[in-house]
């Protein structure tokens, strides 16, 4: 998955720099690899956070409304699920990319 790709890439970069990372720290922080890994890491954690929140809210709503028979699942339920997953992915991506926008450069620490 996403976190596995992140960790594998990070391990490969670690072997590339080895014990000389301190000499190349600023080069790394300004590189496209670092930016992409930061985006990947942030998107992954945000998707996880939002998914857990959505599942928790869904469980609470099911408990408060009572259990509905399984036959009630229909196209509306599927559409709502797909819409929520799409929104979660879009919002997670926006949260990951906003700090990289030049306009917000002074609001976030590098």
Short mmCIF file of N, CA and C in Angstrom, two decimals, residues 19-104:
data_model
loop_
_atom_site.label_atom_id
_atom_site.label_comp_id
_atom_site.label_asym_id
_atom_site.label_seq_id
_atom_site.Cartn_x
_atom_site.Cartn_y
_atom_site.Cartn_z
N UNK A 19 25.88 7.45 5.69
CA UNK A 19 26.34 8.26 6.82
C UNK A 19 26.58 9.72 6.43
N UNK A 20 26.41 10.08 5.17
CA UNK A 20 26.65 11.45 4.71
C UNK A 20 25.39 12.30 4.66
N UNK A 21 24.31 11.86 5.32
CA UNK A 21 23.04 12.58 5.21
C UNK A 21 23.18 14.04 5.67
N UNK A 22 23.92 14.27 6.75
CA UNK A 22 24.03 15.64 7.28
C UNK A 22 24.62 16.59 6.24
N UNK A 23 25.53 16.11 5.43
CA UNK A 23 26.12 16.95 4.39
C UNK A 23 25.12 17.27 3.28
N UNK A 24 24.17 16.37 3.08
CA UNK A 24 23.22 16.52 1.97
C UNK A 24 21.81 16.88 2.45
N UNK A 25 21.69 17.29 3.70
CA UNK A 25 20.37 17.52 4.29
C UNK A 25 19.55 18.54 3.49
N UNK A 26 20.11 19.69 3.18
CA UNK A 26 19.35 20.72 2.47
C UNK A 26 19.04 20.30 1.03
N UNK A 27 19.99 19.59 0.43
CA UNK A 27 19.75 19.06 -0.92
C UNK A 27 18.54 18.12 -0.89
N UNK A 28 18.48 17.26 0.15
CA UNK A 28 17.38 16.32 0.29
C UNK A 28 16.06 17.05 0.56
N UNK A 29 16.07 18.01 1.47
CA UNK A 29 14.84 18.71 1.84
C UNK A 29 14.24 19.49 0.68
N UNK A 30 15.07 19.92 -0.26
CA UNK A 30 14.58 20.67 -1.41
C UNK A 30 14.34 19.80 -2.64
N UNK A 31 14.57 18.49 -2.50
CA UNK A 31 14.44 17.61 -3.66
C UNK A 31 12.99 17.21 -3.92
N UNK A 32 12.73 16.79 -5.15
CA UNK A 32 11.39 16.33 -5.53
C UNK A 32 11.04 15.04 -4.80
N UNK A 33 12.04 14.19 -4.52
CA UNK A 33 11.78 12.95 -3.79
C UNK A 33 11.23 13.24 -2.40
N UNK A 34 11.82 14.20 -1.72
CA UNK A 34 11.37 14.55 -0.38
C UNK A 34 9.94 15.10 -0.43
N UNK A 35 9.67 15.95 -1.41
CA UNK A 35 8.33 16.53 -1.56
C UNK A 35 7.31 15.42 -1.82
N UNK A 36 7.63 14.51 -2.73
CA UNK A 36 6.70 13.43 -3.05
C UNK A 36 6.48 12.49 -1.86
N UNK A 37 7.55 12.20 -1.13
CA UNK A 37 7.40 11.35 0.05
C UNK A 37 6.57 12.05 1.13
N UNK A 38 6.75 13.36 1.26
CA UNK A 38 5.94 14.11 2.22
C UNK A 38 4.47 14.09 1.85
N UNK A 39 4.19 14.25 0.57
CA UNK A 39 2.80 14.20 0.10
C UNK A 39 2.22 12.80 0.34
N UNK A 40 2.98 11.78 -0.02
CA UNK A 40 2.53 10.40 0.14
C UNK A 40 2.25 10.07 1.61
N UNK A 41 3.15 10.49 2.48
CA UNK A 41 2.99 10.25 3.90
C UNK A 41 1.75 10.96 4.46
N UNK A 42 1.59 12.22 4.07
CA UNK A 42 0.46 13.00 4.57
C UNK A 42 -0.87 12.47 4.05
N UNK A 43 -0.92 12.16 2.76
CA UNK A 43 -2.16 11.62 2.18
C UNK A 43 -2.52 10.31 2.88
N UNK A 44 -1.55 9.44 3.08
CA UNK A 44 -1.81 8.16 3.73
C UNK A 44 -2.35 8.32 5.13
N UNK A 45 -1.73 9.20 5.92
CA UNK A 45 -2.21 9.37 7.30
C UNK A 45 -3.56 10.06 7.35
N UNK A 46 -3.81 11.02 6.45
CA UNK A 46 -5.10 11.70 6.44
C UNK A 46 -6.23 10.77 6.01
N UNK A 47 -5.96 9.93 5.00
CA UNK A 47 -6.97 8.96 4.58
C UNK A 47 -7.31 8.03 5.74
N UNK A 48 -6.30 7.58 6.44
CA UNK A 48 -6.53 6.71 7.59
C UNK A 48 -7.36 7.41 8.67
N UNK A 49 -7.01 8.64 8.97
CA UNK A 49 -7.74 9.41 9.98
C UNK A 49 -9.20 9.62 9.58
N UNK A 50 -9.42 10.08 8.36
CA UNK A 50 -10.79 10.33 7.90
C UNK A 50 -11.59 9.05 7.79
N UNK A 51 -10.97 7.97 7.37
CA UNK A 51 -11.68 6.69 7.26
C UNK A 51 -12.12 6.20 8.63
N UNK A 52 -11.25 6.31 9.62
CA UNK A 52 -11.63 5.91 10.97
C UNK A 52 -12.75 6.79 11.52
N UNK A 53 -12.68 8.07 11.22
CA UNK A 53 -13.74 8.98 11.66
C UNK A 53 -15.07 8.63 10.99
N UNK A 54 -15.03 8.39 9.69
CA UNK A 54 -16.24 8.03 8.95
C UNK A 54 -16.83 6.72 9.46
N UNK A 55 -15.99 5.74 9.70
CA UNK A 55 -16.48 4.47 10.24
C UNK A 55 -17.10 4.64 11.62
N UNK A 56 -16.48 5.46 12.45
CA UNK A 56 -17.03 5.70 13.79
C UNK A 56 -18.38 6.40 13.72
N UNK A 57 -18.49 7.41 12.88
CA UNK A 57 -19.76 8.13 12.73
C UNK A 57 -20.82 7.18 12.17
N UNK A 58 -20.43 6.37 11.21
CA UNK A 58 -21.36 5.41 10.63
C UNK A 58 -21.89 4.44 11.69
N UNK A 59 -21.01 3.95 12.53
CA UNK A 59 -21.41 3.02 13.60
C UNK A 59 -22.36 3.70 14.59
N UNK A 60 -22.05 4.91 14.96
CA UNK A 60 -22.92 5.63 15.90
C UNK A 60 -24.30 5.84 15.29
N UNK A 61 -24.35 6.23 14.01
CA UNK A 61 -25.64 6.43 13.36
C UNK A 61 -26.43 5.13 13.28
N UNK A 62 -25.77 4.04 13.01
CA UNK A 62 -26.46 2.75 12.95
C UNK A 62 -27.02 2.38 14.32
N UNK A 63 -26.25 2.66 15.36
CA UNK A 63 -26.73 2.35 16.71
C UNK A 63 -27.90 3.23 17.13
N UNK A 64 -27.84 4.50 16.77
CA UNK A 64 -28.90 5.42 17.18
C UNK A 64 -30.17 5.25 16.35
N UNK A 65 -30.04 4.83 15.09
CA UNK A 65 -31.22 4.64 14.24
C UNK A 65 -31.77 3.23 14.35
N UNK A 66 -31.06 2.37 15.00
CA UNK A 66 -31.50 0.98 15.07
C UNK A 66 -30.94 0.21 13.89
N UNK A 67 -30.95 -1.08 14.02
CA UNK A 67 -30.41 -1.91 12.96
C UNK A 67 -31.41 -2.04 11.82
N UNK A 68 -30.93 -1.77 10.62
CA UNK A 68 -31.76 -1.86 9.43
C UNK A 68 -31.42 -3.18 8.73
N UNK A 69 -32.41 -3.89 8.23
CA UNK A 69 -32.12 -5.17 7.55
C UNK A 69 -31.14 -4.99 6.40
N UNK A 70 -30.35 -6.00 6.13
CA UNK A 70 -29.33 -5.95 5.08
C UNK A 70 -29.94 -5.71 3.71
N UNK A 71 -31.19 -6.08 3.51
CA UNK A 71 -31.84 -5.90 2.21
C UNK A 71 -32.03 -4.42 1.87
N UNK A 72 -31.84 -3.53 2.84
CA UNK A 72 -32.05 -2.11 2.59
C UNK A 72 -30.87 -1.46 1.84
N UNK A 73 -29.76 -2.17 1.71
CA UNK A 73 -28.62 -1.64 0.96
C UNK A 73 -29.05 -1.52 -0.51
N UNK A 74 -28.84 -0.34 -1.08
CA UNK A 74 -29.28 -0.11 -2.45
C UNK A 74 -28.29 0.78 -3.18
N UNK A 75 -28.68 1.28 -4.34
CA UNK A 75 -27.80 2.13 -5.14
C UNK A 75 -27.46 3.42 -4.41
N UNK A 76 -28.39 3.95 -3.63
CA UNK A 76 -28.13 5.19 -2.89
C UNK A 76 -27.02 4.97 -1.86
N UNK A 77 -27.05 3.85 -1.17
CA UNK A 77 -26.01 3.53 -0.20
C UNK A 77 -24.66 3.39 -0.88
N UNK A 78 -24.62 2.72 -2.02
CA UNK A 78 -23.37 2.56 -2.77
C UNK A 78 -22.86 3.91 -3.25
N UNK A 79 -23.76 4.75 -3.76
CA UNK A 79 -23.38 6.07 -4.24
C UNK A 79 -22.82 6.92 -3.09
N UNK A 80 -23.48 6.86 -1.94
CA UNK A 80 -23.02 7.61 -0.77
C UNK A 80 -21.63 7.14 -0.35
N UNK A 81 -21.40 5.85 -0.37
CA UNK A 81 -20.10 5.31 0.02
C UNK A 81 -19.01 5.76 -0.94
N UNK A 82 -19.29 5.66 -2.23
CA UNK A 82 -18.30 6.08 -3.23
C UNK A 82 -18.03 7.58 -3.11
N UNK A 83 -19.08 8.36 -2.89
CA UNK A 83 -18.92 9.81 -2.71
C UNK A 83 -18.06 10.13 -1.50
N UNK A 84 -18.30 9.46 -0.39
CA UNK A 84 -17.53 9.72 0.83
C UNK A 84 -16.06 9.34 0.65
N UNK A 85 -15.80 8.22 0.00
CA UNK A 85 -14.41 7.80 -0.24
C UNK A 85 -13.71 8.80 -1.15
N UNK A 86 -14.42 9.27 -2.18
CA UNK A 86 -13.85 10.27 -3.09
C UNK A 86 -13.55 11.57 -2.35
N UNK A 87 -14.47 12.00 -1.51
CA UNK A 87 -14.24 13.22 -0.73
C UNK A 87 -13.06 13.07 0.23
N UNK A 88 -12.96 11.92 0.86
CA UNK A 88 -11.85 11.67 1.78
C UNK A 88 -10.52 11.74 1.03
N UNK A 89 -10.46 11.12 -0.13
CA UNK A 89 -9.21 11.13 -0.90
C UNK A 89 -8.88 12.54 -1.39
N UNK A 90 -9.89 13.28 -1.85
CA UNK A 90 -9.66 14.64 -2.34
C UNK A 90 -9.20 15.55 -1.20
N UNK A 91 -9.88 15.50 -0.07
CA UNK A 91 -9.52 16.34 1.07
C UNK A 91 -8.13 16.00 1.58
N UNK A 92 -7.80 14.73 1.63
CA UNK A 92 -6.46 14.30 2.06
C UNK A 92 -5.39 14.83 1.12
N UNK A 93 -5.66 14.80 -0.17
CA UNK A 93 -4.71 15.31 -1.15
C UNK A 93 -4.53 16.82 -1.02
N UNK A 94 -5.63 17.54 -0.80
CA UNK A 94 -5.54 18.99 -0.63
C UNK A 94 -4.72 19.33 0.61
N UNK A 95 -4.97 18.63 1.70
CA UNK A 95 -4.22 18.88 2.94
C UNK A 95 -2.72 18.63 2.72
N UNK A 96 -2.38 17.65 1.91
CA UNK A 96 -0.97 17.32 1.67
C UNK A 96 -0.29 18.33 0.76
N UNK A 97 -1.03 18.92 -0.17
CA UNK A 97 -0.43 19.79 -1.19
C UNK A 97 -0.44 21.27 -0.80
N UNK A 98 -1.39 21.70 0.02
CA UNK A 98 -1.49 23.13 0.37
C UNK A 98 -0.19 23.71 0.92
N UNK A 99 0.53 23.01 1.80
CA UNK A 99 1.79 23.60 2.30
C UNK A 99 2.83 23.85 1.21
N UNK A 100 2.68 23.21 0.06
CA UNK A 100 3.66 23.37 -1.02
C UNK A 100 3.33 24.54 -1.95
N UNK A 101 2.14 25.11 -1.81
CA UNK A 101 1.73 26.22 -2.66
C UNK A 101 2.53 27.46 -2.25
N UNK A 102 3.08 28.13 -3.23
CA UNK A 102 3.96 29.27 -2.98
C UNK A 102 3.30 30.33 -2.11
N UNK A 103 2.02 30.58 -2.30
CA UNK A 103 1.29 31.62 -1.54
C UNK A 103 1.34 31.34 -0.04
N UNK A 104 1.33 30.08 0.35
CA UNK A 104 1.31 29.71 1.77
C UNK A 104 2.69 29.39 2.32
#
